[in-house]
């Protein structure tokens, strides 16, 4: 290596062997100090796993340096129980930095001791922050910094297979330096060496370097740490020898020797020379490309955060030039920097935290302002007095109109159980089958996936039973590619056992092998795994261990794993764990009727993904303290600088909230000081991006209260699942009941002064989920074990990630941006318009005459109840005076030629003449139906607001509003919806859409109903108060055990107990009747 020259590693992708200090080239122990280095101080910096500690030990042996590592010193002091050690331990146990004043006090004291003045010192990993560097330079002379460099990918590979012997401190590598057999059992992983936390450590280190290195401008020497440890040591020793030779020559001749050139490097990319300075602060800290990006986006100096008005090229000549024509600059006097906010992560210019090697990969500086922003607000007003409070950190992700190409691998279970008939319940509660198998329905759903992809997208298919087979390699979804995919699908035949890991492994290999090359490496990649059972072929170390090992072995491979559990014989705990580890969702499909719904939502979420693995970094400020773990079930790592929380995938147009319990100090200054700094980091299109914010607000908001309620629900939900699975079902029920009470109080607290119902439907929608099926899932051990545990895991995961995964759960309907809704609408149409599959039970066995009709795929695309109009929906009132007018004829045609007047349905009266599908009809009765505000309504593009299953006719086809493309969901703010009984036609035009009214008498898969579609509803209305006046209010219904409505209830019902008694008297005729105080669900 040429002294002073920047090294350029040749990267082969091989793991560099980590050897112990005693192996290879190691000089004999020096018994006396090297007089050349008397009192000299060098700082050695390098990322984790770069070999910094090992090299410092070897250099200390060769030159008899004092080796000073502050981390090791504090840990040793804490272990020995010294006062300073115990004080430092308090901070380290909380995941906080040891305060600078304590670190500086320790270092200052140590550097002043006689052995350092006699032998010199190597500072291992110090200074860490710009403040520490500034304080150090005021106290002592630092000869320079030796910086070890290596690509992040190499470092991650080194770290994941490292093991440490707690008895001796020796480090081994499982593959390249295996430990002796007799100590294998006691080896442990090093703290924070798993991939996720290790990458966070790397990001923190790179952020620190950007602040610290410019303090030593002109005295930073870079070393290639990808070489063998012996070669790195020789290079470092050669550098130190050359530095001393130059100093000795200067002292003897007075002319100065040729010092190794140490051209200052850009503090952002570390690759290019720092040949530009920023104006007006004057820090020479970057290259032209990086500082131009800084000026354009953040506008702040990377060193002191002063505003940048211009950048200026610096030219050096004459005796300032080094051997290679590079400037050898004197140290700059650093401007005063801000606190630790500048020493963590660069929040505006990103992408430089990783591999800064020009021949490894290019890291472009890019702005993230168009993608995300952070907002930090307390859940309750806290005031200047301070105290304990939950604080919401919201990552608000901006929406997008178009999407980028993706790669998807569908992993299909073809074990023998997939040949079972796919059964479903019809609207009368009867169990039915179209002769389709579970595999038939799954194939149809996969076809919807492949037709939702564009030509630039790619799809692969894996089929698995006891073994896995990639039946379609990654293929572009051109017309020809779609034909190949369909052929591969149709060739799948059920049989054999269930080996989930084999399917997942084949899927990951398929995506990874296809991600090579610049055209594909930055794509979002997703695995969709669908199985109907529990694996009976299991890896010896378990599924999660294998998945983590795979990711550790391929650190550059990023993907999302979404799991789908079909039926009741599931290991839903495993499916949830796999989805969580894979930053994806888990969906529970109890029967065939919701296969299409779940798949369409899932694919829309994948296609609208901004990033597959976001991390939120939390750092305390100005005396604030963490008082507990983050809420909401997110995995969190305690770091010396704070906390790193894994958020999973982020979708365009959908925020993600995290709740952090804090203790805020009193605010005595009269000015709002930050108490929390948050930095969101996320990979996007092959680059690292970020956004940041500081929390100063002490007043709450409705969004913060909602975020707190959601986190509470998810935290309680996961705990309830664990408790019930452990046989503590009663305590789980009590916890959810208490949650229901808290949500009810939160909803009540949002009401206005008059005490009217809350208008914020988001809380009431969440309340509906908790008080509804979430509570029901825990109502009994048998129910919990059959479906409750599977359903709760899926519901909690969806709320945790704030994604919509079905049309049934009220609270989920509020999630998703416009891109998601557009993609979901397209998926709806695709699933419903595909030719239906041919039932296997009928293939080749029935004649054309006897064959049953093809199944209608709307059967397998369930919506979520309802059957009335929102109060603001409008109808055309042709006349309010022509009582006896018939529905057709010349006069009718003349009236239809007039515009008429549009009125909200809430203002329609009996006797009004309204426009219907074939002319006009008169209103016989207006039905006002009480409806829980938590129940959502669908708003169609035409403006119609309607309950989700009320039949509408579009382009001559009856469908449910929840299946109409372009729909969105809104709360029932008024708590009231409407329907009508007409004298004819019974197809009313509401906001331009043809809608069925009660008692219509029509039959069909969507339109038919045994109560609301027949005269039974008219008889029910006629028995209620208000029928004679043409205006009936409905508060509930009587249902049988099949949940079928048999009668309606009005406000004159004395009490629920009385009606219960009445229902008991009715039981003489129908013993299965029960009272339902809930709103009508049609």
CSV table of N, CA and C in Angstrom, one decimal, residues 829-903:
chain,number,residue,atom,x,y,z
A,829,UNK,N,-62.4,-6.0,-10.3
A,829,UNK,CA,-63.0,-6.3,-11.6
A,829,UNK,C,-62.4,-7.5,-12.2
A,830,UNK,N,-61.1,-7.6,-12.0
A,830,UNK,CA,-60.4,-8.8,-12.6
A,830,UNK,C,-60.9,-10.1,-12.0
A,831,UNK,N,-61.0,-10.1,-10.7
A,831,UNK,CA,-61.4,-11.4,-10.0
A,831,UNK,C,-62.8,-11.8,-10.5
A,832,UNK,N,-63.7,-10.8,-10.5
A,832,UNK,CA,-65.1,-11.1,-10.8
A,832,UNK,C,-65.3,-11.3,-12.3
A,833,UNK,N,-64.4,-10.8,-13.2
A,833,UNK,CA,-64.7,-11.0,-14.6
A,833,UNK,C,-64.0,-12.2,-15.2
A,834,UNK,N,-63.1,-12.8,-14.5
A,834,UNK,CA,-62.4,-14.0,-15.0
A,834,UNK,C,-63.4,-15.1,-15.3
A,835,UNK,N,-63.1,-15.9,-16.3
A,835,UNK,CA,-64.0,-17.1,-16.5
A,835,UNK,C,-63.9,-18.0,-15.3
A,836,UNK,N,-65.1,-18.5,-14.8
A,836,UNK,CA,-65.1,-19.3,-13.6
A,836,UNK,C,-64.3,-20.6,-13.8
A,837,UNK,N,-63.7,-21.1,-12.8
A,837,UNK,CA,-63.0,-22.4,-12.9
A,837,UNK,C,-64.0,-23.6,-13.1
A,838,UNK,N,-63.6,-24.6,-13.7
A,838,UNK,CA,-64.5,-25.8,-14.0
A,838,UNK,C,-64.3,-26.7,-12.7
A,839,UNK,N,-65.4,-27.0,-12.1
A,839,UNK,CA,-65.3,-27.9,-10.9
A,839,UNK,C,-64.7,-29.2,-11.2
A,840,UNK,N,-63.7,-29.6,-10.4
A,840,UNK,CA,-63.0,-30.9,-10.6
A,840,UNK,C,-64.0,-32.1,-10.5
A,841,UNK,N,-65.0,-31.9,-9.6
A,841,UNK,CA,-65.9,-33.0,-9.4
A,841,UNK,C,-66.8,-33.3,-10.6
A,842,UNK,N,-66.8,-32.3,-11.6
A,842,UNK,CA,-67.7,-32.4,-12.7
A,842,UNK,C,-66.9,-32.6,-14.0
A,843,UNK,N,-65.6,-32.4,-13.9
A,843,UNK,CA,-64.8,-32.5,-15.2
A,843,UNK,C,-64.9,-33.9,-15.8
A,844,UNK,N,-65.3,-34.0,-17.0
A,844,UNK,CA,-65.3,-35.2,-17.7
A,844,UNK,C,-66.3,-36.3,-17.2
A,845,UNK,N,-67.3,-35.9,-16.3
A,845,UNK,CA,-68.2,-36.9,-15.8
A,845,UNK,C,-69.6,-36.6,-16.2
A,846,UNK,N,-70.0,-35.3,-16.5
A,846,UNK,CA,-71.4,-35.0,-16.7
A,846,UNK,C,-71.6,-34.6,-18.2
A,847,UNK,N,-72.7,-34.9,-18.6
A,847,UNK,CA,-73.1,-34.5,-20.0
A,847,UNK,C,-73.4,-33.1,-20.0
A,848,UNK,N,-73.5,-32.5,-21.2
A,848,UNK,CA,-73.8,-31.1,-21.3
A,848,UNK,C,-75.2,-30.8,-20.8
A,849,UNK,N,-76.1,-31.8,-20.9
A,849,UNK,CA,-77.5,-31.6,-20.5
A,849,UNK,C,-77.6,-31.5,-19.0
A,850,UNK,N,-76.8,-32.4,-18.3
A,850,UNK,CA,-76.9,-32.5,-16.9
A,850,UNK,C,-76.0,-31.7,-16.1
A,851,UNK,N,-75.0,-31.1,-16.7
A,851,UNK,CA,-74.0,-30.3,-16.0
A,851,UNK,C,-74.6,-29.1,-15.3
A,852,UNK,N,-74.2,-28.9,-14.0
A,852,UNK,CA,-74.7,-27.7,-13.3
A,852,UNK,C,-74.1,-26.4,-13.9
A,853,UNK,N,-74.7,-25.3,-13.7
A,853,UNK,CA,-74.2,-24.0,-14.2
A,853,UNK,C,-72.8,-23.8,-13.5
A,854,UNK,N,-72.0,-23.1,-14.3
A,854,UNK,CA,-70.7,-22.7,-13.7
A,854,UNK,C,-70.8,-21.8,-12.5
A,855,UNK,N,-70.0,-22.0,-11.5
A,855,UNK,CA,-70.1,-21.2,-10.3
A,855,UNK,C,-69.9,-19.7,-10.6
A,856,UNK,N,-70.6,-18.9,-9.9
A,856,UNK,CA,-70.4,-17.4,-10.0
A,856,UNK,C,-69.4,-17.0,-9.0
A,857,UNK,N,-68.3,-16.3,-9.5
A,857,UNK,CA,-67.2,-16.0,-8.6
A,857,UNK,C,-67.6,-14.9,-7.6
A,858,UNK,N,-68.7,-14.2,-7.8
A,858,UNK,CA,-69.1,-13.2,-6.8
A,858,UNK,C,-69.4,-14.0,-5.5
A,859,UNK,N,-69.7,-15.2,-5.5
A,859,UNK,CA,-69.9,-16.0,-4.3
A,859,UNK,C,-68.7,-16.0,-3.5
A,860,UNK,N,-67.5,-16.0,-4.1
A,860,UNK,CA,-66.2,-16.1,-3.4
A,860,UNK,C,-65.6,-14.7,-3.2
A,861,UNK,N,-66.4,-13.7,-3.2
A,861,UNK,CA,-66.0,-12.3,-3.0
A,861,UNK,C,-66.9,-11.6,-2.1
A,862,UNK,N,-66.8,-11.9,-0.8
A,862,UNK,CA,-67.8,-11.4,0.2
A,862,UNK,C,-67.6,-10.0,0.5
A,863,UNK,N,-68.7,-9.3,0.7
A,863,UNK,CA,-68.6,-7.9,1.2
A,863,UNK,C,-68.9,-7.9,2.7
A,864,UNK,N,-69.5,-6.9,3.2
A,864,UNK,CA,-69.6,-6.8,4.7
A,864,UNK,C,-70.9,-6.2,5.2
A,865,UNK,N,-72.1,-6.7,4.8
A,865,UNK,CA,-73.3,-6.4,5.4
A,865,UNK,C,-73.9,-5.0,4.9
A,866,UNK,N,-75.1,-4.7,5.3
A,866,UNK,CA,-75.7,-3.4,5.1
A,866,UNK,C,-76.7,-3.4,3.9
A,867,UNK,N,-77.7,-2.5,3.9
A,867,UNK,CA,-78.6,-2.4,2.8
A,867,UNK,C,-79.5,-1.2,2.8
A,868,UNK,N,-78.9,0.0,3.1
A,868,UNK,CA,-79.7,1.3,3.1
A,868,UNK,C,-78.8,2.4,2.6
A,869,UNK,N,-79.5,3.6,2.4
A,869,UNK,CA,-78.8,4.7,1.9
A,869,UNK,C,-78.4,5.7,3.0
A,870,UNK,N,-77.2,6.3,2.8
A,870,UNK,CA,-76.8,7.4,3.7
A,870,UNK,C,-77.7,8.6,3.6
A,871,UNK,N,-77.9,9.3,4.7
A,871,UNK,CA,-78.9,10.4,4.7
A,871,UNK,C,-78.6,11.5,3.7
A,872,UNK,N,-77.4,11.7,3.2
A,872,UNK,CA,-77.1,12.7,2.3
A,872,UNK,C,-77.2,12.3,0.8
A,873,UNK,N,-77.5,11.0,0.6
A,873,UNK,CA,-77.7,10.6,-0.8
A,873,UNK,C,-79.0,11.2,-1.4
A,874,UNK,N,-79.0,11.5,-2.6
A,874,UNK,CA,-80.1,12.2,-3.2
A,874,UNK,C,-80.9,11.4,-4.2
A,875,UNK,N,-82.2,11.7,-4.3
A,875,UNK,CA,-83.1,11.1,-5.3
A,875,UNK,C,-83.8,12.3,-6.1
A,876,UNK,N,-84.3,11.9,-7.2
A,876,UNK,CA,-85.0,12.9,-8.0
A,876,UNK,C,-86.5,12.8,-7.7
A,877,UNK,N,-87.0,13.9,-7.1
A,877,UNK,CA,-88.4,14.0,-6.7
A,877,UNK,C,-89.2,14.7,-7.9
A,878,UNK,N,-89.9,13.9,-8.7
A,878,UNK,CA,-90.6,14.4,-9.8
A,878,UNK,C,-91.8,15.2,-9.4
A,879,UNK,N,-92.5,14.8,-8.4
A,879,UNK,CA,-93.7,15.5,-8.0
A,879,UNK,C,-94.1,15.2,-6.5
A,880,UNK,N,-94.6,16.1,-5.8
A,880,UNK,CA,-95.1,15.9,-4.5
A,880,UNK,C,-96.6,16.1,-4.4
A,881,UNK,N,-97.3,16.1,-5.6
A,881,UNK,CA,-98.7,16.4,-5.6
A,881,UNK,C,-99.5,15.4,-6.4
A,882,UNK,N,-98.9,14.6,-7.3
A,882,UNK,CA,-99.7,13.7,-8.1
A,882,UNK,C,-99.7,12.3,-7.4
A,883,UNK,N,-100.7,12.2,-6.6
A,883,UNK,CA,-100.8,11.0,-5.7
A,883,UNK,C,-101.1,9.7,-6.5
A,884,UNK,N,-101.9,9.8,-7.5
A,884,UNK,CA,-102.4,8.6,-8.2
A,884,UNK,C,-101.7,8.3,-9.5
A,885,UNK,N,-100.6,9.1,-9.8
A,885,UNK,CA,-100.0,8.9,-11.1
A,885,UNK,C,-99.4,7.5,-11.2
A,886,UNK,N,-99.6,6.9,-12.4
A,886,UNK,CA,-99.1,5.6,-12.7
A,886,UNK,C,-97.6,5.7,-13.2
A,887,UNK,N,-96.9,4.6,-13.3
A,887,UNK,CA,-95.5,4.6,-13.6
A,887,UNK,C,-95.1,4.8,-15.0
A,888,UNK,N,-96.0,4.7,-16.0
A,888,UNK,CA,-95.7,4.8,-17.4
A,888,UNK,C,-96.8,5.6,-18.0
A,889,UNK,N,-96.6,6.0,-19.3
A,889,UNK,CA,-97.5,6.8,-20.0
A,889,UNK,C,-97.0,8.1,-20.5
A,890,UNK,N,-97.8,8.9,-21.3
A,890,UNK,CA,-97.4,10.2,-21.8
A,890,UNK,C,-97.1,11.2,-20.7
A,891,UNK,N,-98.0,11.2,-19.7
A,891,UNK,CA,-97.7,12.2,-18.6
A,891,UNK,C,-96.4,11.9,-17.9
A,892,UNK,N,-96.2,10.6,-17.7
A,892,UNK,CA,-94.9,10.3,-17.0
A,892,UNK,C,-93.7,10.7,-17.9
A,893,UNK,N,-93.8,10.4,-19.2
A,893,UNK,CA,-92.7,10.8,-20.1
A,893,UNK,C,-92.5,12.3,-20.0
A,894,UNK,N,-93.6,13.1,-20.0
A,894,UNK,CA,-93.5,14.5,-19.9
A,894,UNK,C,-92.8,14.9,-18.6
A,895,UNK,N,-93.2,14.3,-17.5
A,895,UNK,CA,-92.6,14.6,-16.2
A,895,UNK,C,-91.1,14.3,-16.2
A,896,UNK,N,-90.8,13.1,-16.8
A,896,UNK,CA,-89.4,12.7,-16.8
A,896,UNK,C,-88.5,13.7,-17.6
A,897,UNK,N,-89.2,14.4,-18.6
A,897,UNK,CA,-88.4,15.3,-19.4
A,897,UNK,C,-88.1,16.6,-18.6
A,898,UNK,N,-88.8,16.8,-17.4
A,898,UNK,CA,-88.4,17.9,-16.5
A,898,UNK,C,-87.3,17.5,-15.6
A,899,UNK,N,-86.6,18.4,-15.1
A,899,UNK,CA,-85.4,18.2,-14.3
A,899,UNK,C,-85.9,17.6,-12.9
A,900,UNK,N,-87.1,18.0,-12.4
A,900,UNK,CA,-87.4,17.6,-11.1
A,900,UNK,C,-86.5,18.3,-10.1
A,901,UNK,N,-86.7,17.9,-8.8
A,901,UNK,CA,-85.8,18.5,-7.8
A,901,UNK,C,-85.1,17.4,-7.1
A,902,UNK,N,-83.8,17.6,-6.7
A,902,UNK,CA,-83.1,16.6,-6.0
A,902,UNK,C,-83.1,16.8,-4.5
A,903,UNK,N,-83.5,15.8,-3.8
A,903,UNK,CA,-83.6,16.0,-2.3
A,903,UNK,C,-82.8,14.9,-1.7
